[in-house]
mmCIF file of C-alpha atoms in Angstrom:
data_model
loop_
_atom_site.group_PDB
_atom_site.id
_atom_site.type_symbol
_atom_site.label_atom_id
_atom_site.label_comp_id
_atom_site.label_asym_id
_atom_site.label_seq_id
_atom_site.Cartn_x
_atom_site.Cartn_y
_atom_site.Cartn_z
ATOM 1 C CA UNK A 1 87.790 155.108 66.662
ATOM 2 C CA UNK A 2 90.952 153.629 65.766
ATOM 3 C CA UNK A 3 91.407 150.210 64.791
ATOM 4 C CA UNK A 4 92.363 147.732 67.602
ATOM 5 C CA UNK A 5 95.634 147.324 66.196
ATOM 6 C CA UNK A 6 96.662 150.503 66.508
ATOM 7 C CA UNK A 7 99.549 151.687 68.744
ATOM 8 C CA UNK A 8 98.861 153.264 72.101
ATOM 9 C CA UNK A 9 99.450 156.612 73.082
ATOM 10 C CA UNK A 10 102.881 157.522 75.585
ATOM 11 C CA UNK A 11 100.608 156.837 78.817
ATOM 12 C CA UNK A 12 101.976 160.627 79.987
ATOM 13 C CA UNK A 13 100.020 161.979 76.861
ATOM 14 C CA UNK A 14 96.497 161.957 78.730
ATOM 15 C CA UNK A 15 95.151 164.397 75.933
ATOM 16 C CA UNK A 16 96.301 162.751 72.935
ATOM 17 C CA UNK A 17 93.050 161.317 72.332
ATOM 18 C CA UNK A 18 91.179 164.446 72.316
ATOM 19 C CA UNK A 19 93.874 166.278 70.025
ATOM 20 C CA UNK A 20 92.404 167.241 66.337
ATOM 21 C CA UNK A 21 94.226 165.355 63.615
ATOM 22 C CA UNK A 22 95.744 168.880 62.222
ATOM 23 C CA UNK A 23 96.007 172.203 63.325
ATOM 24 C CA UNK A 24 96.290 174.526 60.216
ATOM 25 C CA UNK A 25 93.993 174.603 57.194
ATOM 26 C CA UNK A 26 93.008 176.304 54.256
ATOM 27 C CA UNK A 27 89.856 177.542 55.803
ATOM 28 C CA UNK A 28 91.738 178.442 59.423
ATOM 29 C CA UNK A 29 94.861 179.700 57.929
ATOM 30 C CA UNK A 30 94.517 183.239 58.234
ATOM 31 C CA UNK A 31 92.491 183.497 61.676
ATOM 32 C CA UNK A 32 95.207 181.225 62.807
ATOM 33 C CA UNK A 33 97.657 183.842 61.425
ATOM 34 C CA UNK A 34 96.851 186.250 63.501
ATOM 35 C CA UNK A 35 96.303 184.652 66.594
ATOM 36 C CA UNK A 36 99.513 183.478 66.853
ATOM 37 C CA UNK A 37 101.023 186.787 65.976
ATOM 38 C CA UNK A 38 99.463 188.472 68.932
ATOM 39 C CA UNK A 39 102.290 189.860 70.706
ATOM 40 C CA UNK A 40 105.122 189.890 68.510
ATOM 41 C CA UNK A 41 105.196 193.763 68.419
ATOM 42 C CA UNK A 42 106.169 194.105 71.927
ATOM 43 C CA UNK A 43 109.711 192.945 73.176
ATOM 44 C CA UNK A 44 109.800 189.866 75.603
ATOM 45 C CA UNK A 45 109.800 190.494 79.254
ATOM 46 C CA UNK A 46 113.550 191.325 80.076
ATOM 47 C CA UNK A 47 114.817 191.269 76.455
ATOM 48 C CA UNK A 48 114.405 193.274 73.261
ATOM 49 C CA UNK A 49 112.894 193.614 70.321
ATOM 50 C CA UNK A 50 115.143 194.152 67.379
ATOM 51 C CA UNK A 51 114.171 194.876 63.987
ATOM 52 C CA UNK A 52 115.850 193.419 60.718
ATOM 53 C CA UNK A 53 115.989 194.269 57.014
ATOM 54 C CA UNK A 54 112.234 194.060 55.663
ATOM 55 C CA UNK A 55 110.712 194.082 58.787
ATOM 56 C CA UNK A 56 111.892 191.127 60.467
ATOM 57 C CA UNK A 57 112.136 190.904 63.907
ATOM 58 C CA UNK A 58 114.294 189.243 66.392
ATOM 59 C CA UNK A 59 113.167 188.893 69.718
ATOM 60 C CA UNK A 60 116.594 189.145 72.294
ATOM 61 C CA UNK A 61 116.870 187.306 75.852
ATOM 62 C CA UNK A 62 119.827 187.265 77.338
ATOM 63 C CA UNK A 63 120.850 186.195 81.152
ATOM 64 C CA UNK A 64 119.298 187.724 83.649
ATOM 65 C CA UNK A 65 121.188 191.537 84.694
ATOM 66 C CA UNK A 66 123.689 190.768 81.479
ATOM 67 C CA UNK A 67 123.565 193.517 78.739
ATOM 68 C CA UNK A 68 125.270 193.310 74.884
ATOM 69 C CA UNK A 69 127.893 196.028 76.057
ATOM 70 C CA UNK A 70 129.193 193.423 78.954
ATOM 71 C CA UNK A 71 133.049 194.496 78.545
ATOM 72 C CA UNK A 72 134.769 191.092 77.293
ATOM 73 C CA UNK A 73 131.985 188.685 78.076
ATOM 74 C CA UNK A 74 131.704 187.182 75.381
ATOM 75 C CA UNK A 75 129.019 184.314 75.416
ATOM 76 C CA UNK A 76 127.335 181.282 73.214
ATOM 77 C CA UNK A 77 124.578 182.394 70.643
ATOM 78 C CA UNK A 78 121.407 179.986 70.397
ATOM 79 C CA UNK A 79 118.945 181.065 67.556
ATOM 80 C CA UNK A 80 115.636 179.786 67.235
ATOM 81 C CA UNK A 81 113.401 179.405 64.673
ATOM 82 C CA UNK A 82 109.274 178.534 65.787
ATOM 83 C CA UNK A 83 107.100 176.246 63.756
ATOM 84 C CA UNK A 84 103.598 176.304 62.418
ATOM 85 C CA UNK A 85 104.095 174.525 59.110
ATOM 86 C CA UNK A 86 105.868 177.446 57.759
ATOM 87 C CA UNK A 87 102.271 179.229 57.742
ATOM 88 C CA UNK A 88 101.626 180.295 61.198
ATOM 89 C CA UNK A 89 103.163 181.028 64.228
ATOM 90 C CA UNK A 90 105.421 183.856 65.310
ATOM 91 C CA UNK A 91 108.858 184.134 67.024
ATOM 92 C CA UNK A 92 106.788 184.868 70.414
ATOM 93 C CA UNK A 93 106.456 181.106 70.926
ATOM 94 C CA UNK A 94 109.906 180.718 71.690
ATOM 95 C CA UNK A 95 110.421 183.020 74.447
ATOM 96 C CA UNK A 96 109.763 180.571 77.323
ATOM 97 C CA UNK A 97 112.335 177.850 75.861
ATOM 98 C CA UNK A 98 114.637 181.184 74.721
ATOM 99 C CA UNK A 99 114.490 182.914 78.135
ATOM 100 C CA UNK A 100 115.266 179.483 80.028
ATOM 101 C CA UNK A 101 118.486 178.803 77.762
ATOM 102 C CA UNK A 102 119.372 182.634 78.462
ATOM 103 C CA UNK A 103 119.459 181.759 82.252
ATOM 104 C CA UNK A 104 120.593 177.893 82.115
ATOM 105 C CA UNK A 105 123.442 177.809 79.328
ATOM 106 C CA UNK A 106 124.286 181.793 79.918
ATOM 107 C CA UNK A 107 123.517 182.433 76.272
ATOM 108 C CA UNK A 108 122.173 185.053 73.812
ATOM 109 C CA UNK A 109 119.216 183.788 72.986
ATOM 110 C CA UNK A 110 117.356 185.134 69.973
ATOM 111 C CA UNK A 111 113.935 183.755 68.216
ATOM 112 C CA UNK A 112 113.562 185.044 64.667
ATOM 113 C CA UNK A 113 109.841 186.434 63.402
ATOM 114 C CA UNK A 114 110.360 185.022 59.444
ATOM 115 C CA UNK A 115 108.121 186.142 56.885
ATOM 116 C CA UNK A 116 105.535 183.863 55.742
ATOM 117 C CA UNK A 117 104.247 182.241 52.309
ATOM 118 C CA UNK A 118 102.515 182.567 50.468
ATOM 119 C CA UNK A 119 103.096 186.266 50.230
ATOM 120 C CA UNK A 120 106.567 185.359 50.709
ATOM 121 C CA UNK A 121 107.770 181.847 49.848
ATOM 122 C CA UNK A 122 110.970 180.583 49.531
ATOM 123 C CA UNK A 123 113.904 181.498 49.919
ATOM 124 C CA UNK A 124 112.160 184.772 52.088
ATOM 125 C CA UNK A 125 111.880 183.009 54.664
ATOM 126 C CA UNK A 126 115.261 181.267 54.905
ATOM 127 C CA UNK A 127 117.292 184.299 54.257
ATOM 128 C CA UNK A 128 115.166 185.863 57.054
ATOM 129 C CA UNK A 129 116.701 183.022 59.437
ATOM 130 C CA UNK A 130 120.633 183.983 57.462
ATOM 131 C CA UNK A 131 119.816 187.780 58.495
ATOM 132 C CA UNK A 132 118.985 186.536 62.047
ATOM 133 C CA UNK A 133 122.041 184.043 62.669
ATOM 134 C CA UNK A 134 124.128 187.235 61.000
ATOM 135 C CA UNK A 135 122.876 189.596 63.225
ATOM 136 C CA UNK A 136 123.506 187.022 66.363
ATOM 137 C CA UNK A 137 126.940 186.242 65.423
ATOM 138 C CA UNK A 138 127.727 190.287 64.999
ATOM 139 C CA UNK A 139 126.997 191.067 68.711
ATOM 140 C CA UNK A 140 130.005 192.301 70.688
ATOM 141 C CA UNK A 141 128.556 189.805 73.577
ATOM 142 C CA UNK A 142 128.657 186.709 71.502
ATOM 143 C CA UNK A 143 131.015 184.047 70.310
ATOM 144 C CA UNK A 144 130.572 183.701 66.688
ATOM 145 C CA UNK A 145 132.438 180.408 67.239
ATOM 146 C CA UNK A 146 129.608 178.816 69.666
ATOM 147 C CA UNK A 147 126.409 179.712 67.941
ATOM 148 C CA UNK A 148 124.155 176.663 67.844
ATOM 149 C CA UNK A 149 120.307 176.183 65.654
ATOM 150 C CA UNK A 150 117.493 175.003 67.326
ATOM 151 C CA UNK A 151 113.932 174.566 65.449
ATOM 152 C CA UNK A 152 110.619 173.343 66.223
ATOM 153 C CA UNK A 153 108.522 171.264 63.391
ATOM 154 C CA UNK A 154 108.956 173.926 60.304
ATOM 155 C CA UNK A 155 111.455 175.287 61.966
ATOM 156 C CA UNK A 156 112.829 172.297 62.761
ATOM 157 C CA UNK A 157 113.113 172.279 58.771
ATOM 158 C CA UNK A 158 114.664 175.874 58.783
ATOM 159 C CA UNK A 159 117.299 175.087 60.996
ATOM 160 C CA UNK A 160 118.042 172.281 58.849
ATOM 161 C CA UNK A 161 118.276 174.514 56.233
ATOM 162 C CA UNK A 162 120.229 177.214 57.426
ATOM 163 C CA UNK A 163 122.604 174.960 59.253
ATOM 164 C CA UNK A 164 123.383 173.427 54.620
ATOM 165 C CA UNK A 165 123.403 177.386 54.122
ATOM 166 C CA UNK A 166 125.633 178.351 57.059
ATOM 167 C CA UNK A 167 128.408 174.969 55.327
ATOM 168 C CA UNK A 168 128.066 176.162 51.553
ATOM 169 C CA UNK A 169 128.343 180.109 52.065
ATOM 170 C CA UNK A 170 131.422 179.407 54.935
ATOM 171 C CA UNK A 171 130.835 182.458 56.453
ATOM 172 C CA UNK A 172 130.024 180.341 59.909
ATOM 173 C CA UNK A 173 130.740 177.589 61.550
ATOM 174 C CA UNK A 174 127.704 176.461 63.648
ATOM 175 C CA UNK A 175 128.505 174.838 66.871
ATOM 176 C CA UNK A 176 125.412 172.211 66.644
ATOM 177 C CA UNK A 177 121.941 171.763 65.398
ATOM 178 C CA UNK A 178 118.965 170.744 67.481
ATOM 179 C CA UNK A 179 115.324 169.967 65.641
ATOM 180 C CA UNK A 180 112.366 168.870 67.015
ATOM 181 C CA UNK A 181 110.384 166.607 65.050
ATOM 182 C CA UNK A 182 111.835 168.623 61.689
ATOM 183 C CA UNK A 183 109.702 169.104 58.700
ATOM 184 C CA UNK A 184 112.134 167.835 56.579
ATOM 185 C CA UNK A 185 110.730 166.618 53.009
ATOM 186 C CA UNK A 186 107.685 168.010 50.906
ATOM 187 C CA UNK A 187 107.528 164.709 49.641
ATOM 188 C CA UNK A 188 106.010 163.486 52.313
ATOM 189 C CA UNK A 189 102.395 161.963 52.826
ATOM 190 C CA UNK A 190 99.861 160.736 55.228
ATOM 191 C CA UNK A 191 100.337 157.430 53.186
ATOM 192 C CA UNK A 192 104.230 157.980 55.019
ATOM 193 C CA UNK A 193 102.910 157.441 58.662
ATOM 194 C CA UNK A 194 102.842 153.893 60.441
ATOM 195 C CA UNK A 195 99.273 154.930 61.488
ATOM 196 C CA UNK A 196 97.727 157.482 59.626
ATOM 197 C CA UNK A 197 94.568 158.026 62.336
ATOM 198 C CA UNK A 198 96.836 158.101 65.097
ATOM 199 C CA UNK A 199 98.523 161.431 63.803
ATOM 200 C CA UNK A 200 97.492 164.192 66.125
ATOM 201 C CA UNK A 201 98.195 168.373 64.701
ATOM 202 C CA UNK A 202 99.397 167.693 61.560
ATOM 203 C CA UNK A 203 98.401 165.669 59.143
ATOM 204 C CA UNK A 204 99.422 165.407 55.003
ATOM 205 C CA UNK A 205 96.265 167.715 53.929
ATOM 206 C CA UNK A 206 98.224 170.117 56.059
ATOM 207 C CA UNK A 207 101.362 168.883 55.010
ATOM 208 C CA UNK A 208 101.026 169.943 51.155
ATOM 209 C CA UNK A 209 99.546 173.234 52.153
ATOM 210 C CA UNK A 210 102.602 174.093 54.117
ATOM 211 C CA UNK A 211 104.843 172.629 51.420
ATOM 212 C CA UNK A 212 102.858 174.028 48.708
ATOM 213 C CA UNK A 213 102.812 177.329 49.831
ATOM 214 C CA UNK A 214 106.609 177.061 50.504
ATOM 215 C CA UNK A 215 107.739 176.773 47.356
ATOM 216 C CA UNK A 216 105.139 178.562 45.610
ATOM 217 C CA UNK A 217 102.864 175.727 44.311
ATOM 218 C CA UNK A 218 99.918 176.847 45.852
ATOM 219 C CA UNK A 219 98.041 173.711 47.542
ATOM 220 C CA UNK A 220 99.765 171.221 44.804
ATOM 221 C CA UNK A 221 100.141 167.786 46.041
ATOM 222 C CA UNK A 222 103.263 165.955 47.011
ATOM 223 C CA UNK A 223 106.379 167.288 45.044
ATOM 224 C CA UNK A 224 105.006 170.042 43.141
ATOM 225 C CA UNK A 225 106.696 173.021 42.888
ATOM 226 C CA UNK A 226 107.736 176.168 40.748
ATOM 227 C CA UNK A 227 111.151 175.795 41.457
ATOM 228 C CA UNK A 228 114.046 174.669 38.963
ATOM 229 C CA UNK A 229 115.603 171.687 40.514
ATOM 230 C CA UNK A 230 118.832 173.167 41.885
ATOM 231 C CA UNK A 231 116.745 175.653 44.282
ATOM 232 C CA UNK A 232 114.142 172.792 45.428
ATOM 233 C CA UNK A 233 117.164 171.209 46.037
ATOM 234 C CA UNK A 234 117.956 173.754 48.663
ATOM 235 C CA UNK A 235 114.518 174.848 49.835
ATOM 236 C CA UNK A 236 114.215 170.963 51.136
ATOM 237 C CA UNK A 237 116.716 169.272 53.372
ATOM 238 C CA UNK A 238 115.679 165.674 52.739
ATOM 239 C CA UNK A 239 116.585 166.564 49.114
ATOM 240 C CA UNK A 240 120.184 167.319 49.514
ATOM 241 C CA UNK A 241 122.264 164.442 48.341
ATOM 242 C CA UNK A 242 125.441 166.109 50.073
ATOM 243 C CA UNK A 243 125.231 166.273 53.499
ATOM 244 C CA UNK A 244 129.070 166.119 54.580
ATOM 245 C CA UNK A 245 130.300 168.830 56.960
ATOM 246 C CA UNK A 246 127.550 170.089 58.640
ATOM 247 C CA UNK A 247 127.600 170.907 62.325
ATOM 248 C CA UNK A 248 126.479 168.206 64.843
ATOM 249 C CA UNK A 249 122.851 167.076 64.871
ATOM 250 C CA UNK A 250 120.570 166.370 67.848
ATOM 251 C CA UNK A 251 117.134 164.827 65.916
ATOM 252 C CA UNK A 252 114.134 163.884 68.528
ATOM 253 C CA UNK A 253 110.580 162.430 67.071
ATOM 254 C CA UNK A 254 107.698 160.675 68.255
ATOM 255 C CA UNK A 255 106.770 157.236 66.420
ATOM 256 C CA UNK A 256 102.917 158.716 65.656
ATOM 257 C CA UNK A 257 104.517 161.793 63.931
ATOM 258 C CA UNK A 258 103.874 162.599 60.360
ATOM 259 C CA UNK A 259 107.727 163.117 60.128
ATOM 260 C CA UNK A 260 108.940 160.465 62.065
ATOM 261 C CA UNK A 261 110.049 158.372 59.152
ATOM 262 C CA UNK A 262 111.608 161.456 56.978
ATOM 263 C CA UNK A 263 113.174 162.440 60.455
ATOM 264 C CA UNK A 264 114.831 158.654 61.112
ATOM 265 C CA UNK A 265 116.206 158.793 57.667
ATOM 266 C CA UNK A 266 117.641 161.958 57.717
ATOM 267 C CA UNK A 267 119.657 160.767 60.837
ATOM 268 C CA UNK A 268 120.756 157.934 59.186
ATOM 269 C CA UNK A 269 121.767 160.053 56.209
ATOM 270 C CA UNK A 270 123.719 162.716 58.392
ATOM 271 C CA UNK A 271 125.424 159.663 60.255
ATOM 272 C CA UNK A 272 126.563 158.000 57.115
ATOM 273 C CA UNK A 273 127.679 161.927 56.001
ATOM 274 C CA UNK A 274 130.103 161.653 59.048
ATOM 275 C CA UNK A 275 128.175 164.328 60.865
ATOM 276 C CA UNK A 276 128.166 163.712 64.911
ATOM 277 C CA UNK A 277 124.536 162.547 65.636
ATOM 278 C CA UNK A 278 121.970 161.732 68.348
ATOM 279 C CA UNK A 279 118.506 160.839 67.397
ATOM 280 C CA UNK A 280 115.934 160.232 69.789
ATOM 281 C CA UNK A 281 112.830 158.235 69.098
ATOM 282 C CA UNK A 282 109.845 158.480 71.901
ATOM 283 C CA UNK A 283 107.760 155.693 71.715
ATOM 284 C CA UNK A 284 103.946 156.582 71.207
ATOM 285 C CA UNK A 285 104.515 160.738 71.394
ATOM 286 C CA UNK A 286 102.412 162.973 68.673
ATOM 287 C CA UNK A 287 103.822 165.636 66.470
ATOM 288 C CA UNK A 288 103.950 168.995 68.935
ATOM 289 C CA UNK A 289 102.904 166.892 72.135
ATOM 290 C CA UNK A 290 105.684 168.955 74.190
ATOM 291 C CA UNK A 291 103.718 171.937 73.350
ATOM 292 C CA UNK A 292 100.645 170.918 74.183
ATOM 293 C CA UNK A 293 101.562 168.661 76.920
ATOM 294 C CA UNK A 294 104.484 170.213 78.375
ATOM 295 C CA UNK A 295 103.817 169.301 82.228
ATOM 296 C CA UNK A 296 103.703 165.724 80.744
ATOM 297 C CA UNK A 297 106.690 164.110 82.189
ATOM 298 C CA UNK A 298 107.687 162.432 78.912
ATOM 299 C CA UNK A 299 107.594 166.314 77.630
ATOM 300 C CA UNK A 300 109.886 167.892 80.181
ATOM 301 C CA UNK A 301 112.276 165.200 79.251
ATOM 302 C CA UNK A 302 111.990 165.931 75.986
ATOM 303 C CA UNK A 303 112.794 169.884 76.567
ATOM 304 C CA UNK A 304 115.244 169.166 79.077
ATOM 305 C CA UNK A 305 117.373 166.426 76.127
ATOM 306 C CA UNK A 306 117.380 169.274 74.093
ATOM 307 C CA UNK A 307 118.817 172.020 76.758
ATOM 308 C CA UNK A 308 121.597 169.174 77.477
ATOM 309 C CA UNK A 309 122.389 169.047 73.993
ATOM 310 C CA UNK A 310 122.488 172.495 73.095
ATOM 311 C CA UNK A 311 125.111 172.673 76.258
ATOM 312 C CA UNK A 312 127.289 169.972 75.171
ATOM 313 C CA UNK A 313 127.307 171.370 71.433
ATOM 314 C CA UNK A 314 127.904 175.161 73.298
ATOM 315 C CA UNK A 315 130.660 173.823 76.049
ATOM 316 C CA UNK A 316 133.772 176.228 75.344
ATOM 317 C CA UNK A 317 136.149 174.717 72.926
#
């Protein structure tokens, strides 16, 4: 029971209360694993499966009856990159949200399968996400010049990522970044949240195992790492100190999410960088609660913020 001074739920979130306080675990890591990566050897319904360097998979929607050899239709590219804490989870989880900005915005759509730590920490699992956007912007049916990011939790933190890799390599200019409640900063705590026993799916036990495994320091707490300082510096957004230049940012969060303080200050960062911003705070959500509320109707708004931003940052230019 929480104490009486504790914050209330979004009244849409009916099963807040019965949510665990994490999802992944040491103990559930693996079984979660593979759960989540039933499926991702079969190509979405009316897309394809397309297979990377090192086995990495991209998983290909694109509007319904439209085909990559469409002769001068050339169309906006959205990548996305699923979350799990960089530990679970597979690119299958984004084919509803991919397949509905296929048909909506009239885009190539593509979610990215990204190899996992700890067999394959950083920066595996970022280049992965460089191969992907590479691949997207390649496609004789997309304009390389209106290719937007959009990531969920850790990927949330990937897109992040990629869209400081896509600024200091110059080989693209990304039209816009959208994260959902973004796992931004391995520094962060349970000691971080407003209400610790209000978090719901991911907690900071959780936290430094995803982290940890990350940058291959094992289940180290808050921090640790193997890395020299230059690469932590780029395996972690909340640790880059230049954040100038980067495409514009769409940042939504829930006020009883682990991340919603790393996530508010990482807006206010990008908006003092001169980067174009929106961030959208929703008052008493839980990290993931679109996902495991999604006929909530404070979770199809949400969703439906995130397809309007994508088609501002996509409009032709």
């Amino acid at each position: 029971m929480v104490n009486d001074d504790s914050p209330a739920f979004h009244p849409d979130l009916t099963r807040a209360r019965f949510m665990p306080g994490t999802s992944a675990t040491r103990g559930n890591r693996r079984l979660l694993r593979a759960l989540t990566r039933i499926g991702r050897g079969r190509a979405p319904k009316g897309g394809e499966l397309v297979t990377l360097g090192e086995g990495v998979t991209v998983r290909v929607h694109r509007p319904a009856g439209a085909s990559a050899t469409d002769a001068g239709e050339r169309r906006p590219g959205i990548l996305y990159l699923h979350g799990g804490g960089l530990i679970i989870g597979s690119a299958v989880q984004g084919d509803p949200l991919c397949r509905r900005l296929a048909d909506e915005l009239g885009a190539v759509a593509a979610s990215v399968d990204y190899r996992k730590p700890p067999e394959h920490p950083y920066p595996a699992p970022l280049d992965d996400c460089y191969a992907a956007l590479q691949w997207l912007a390649a496609q004789p049916d997309v304009d390389p010049a209106r290719i937007a990011v959009i990531g969920l939790s850790a990927g949330g933190g990937l897109a992040a990522s990629l869209a400081l890799l896509a600024r200091d390599r110059g080989e693209f200019a990304l039209a816009g970044q959208v994260l959902a409640y973004p796992m931004l900063d391995d520094r962060t705590d349970e000691s971080a949240a407003a209400h610790p026993r209000m978090l719901r799916l991911w907690n900071g036990p959780s936290n430094r195992l995803g982290w940890g495994m990350y940058l291959g320091a094992g289940t180290a707490g808050p921090g640790a790492t193997t890395l020299d300082a230059a690469s932590l510096e780029h395996a972690v957004p909340a640790r880059r100190a230049d954040l100038t230049g980067l495409a514009p940012a769409w940042i939504g969060v829930g006020t009883l999410d682990l991340f919603h303080n790393e996530d508010v200050e990482y807006a206010r960062r990008l908006t003092e960088a001169g980067v174009p911003t929106e961030l959208h705070v929703i008052e008493g959500a839980y990290h993931g609660f679109d996902a495991s509320e999604p006929t909530a109707a404070v979770a199809v708004d949400f969703v439906q913020r995130q397809v309007d931003a994508l088609r501002g940052m996509l409009a032709a230019r």
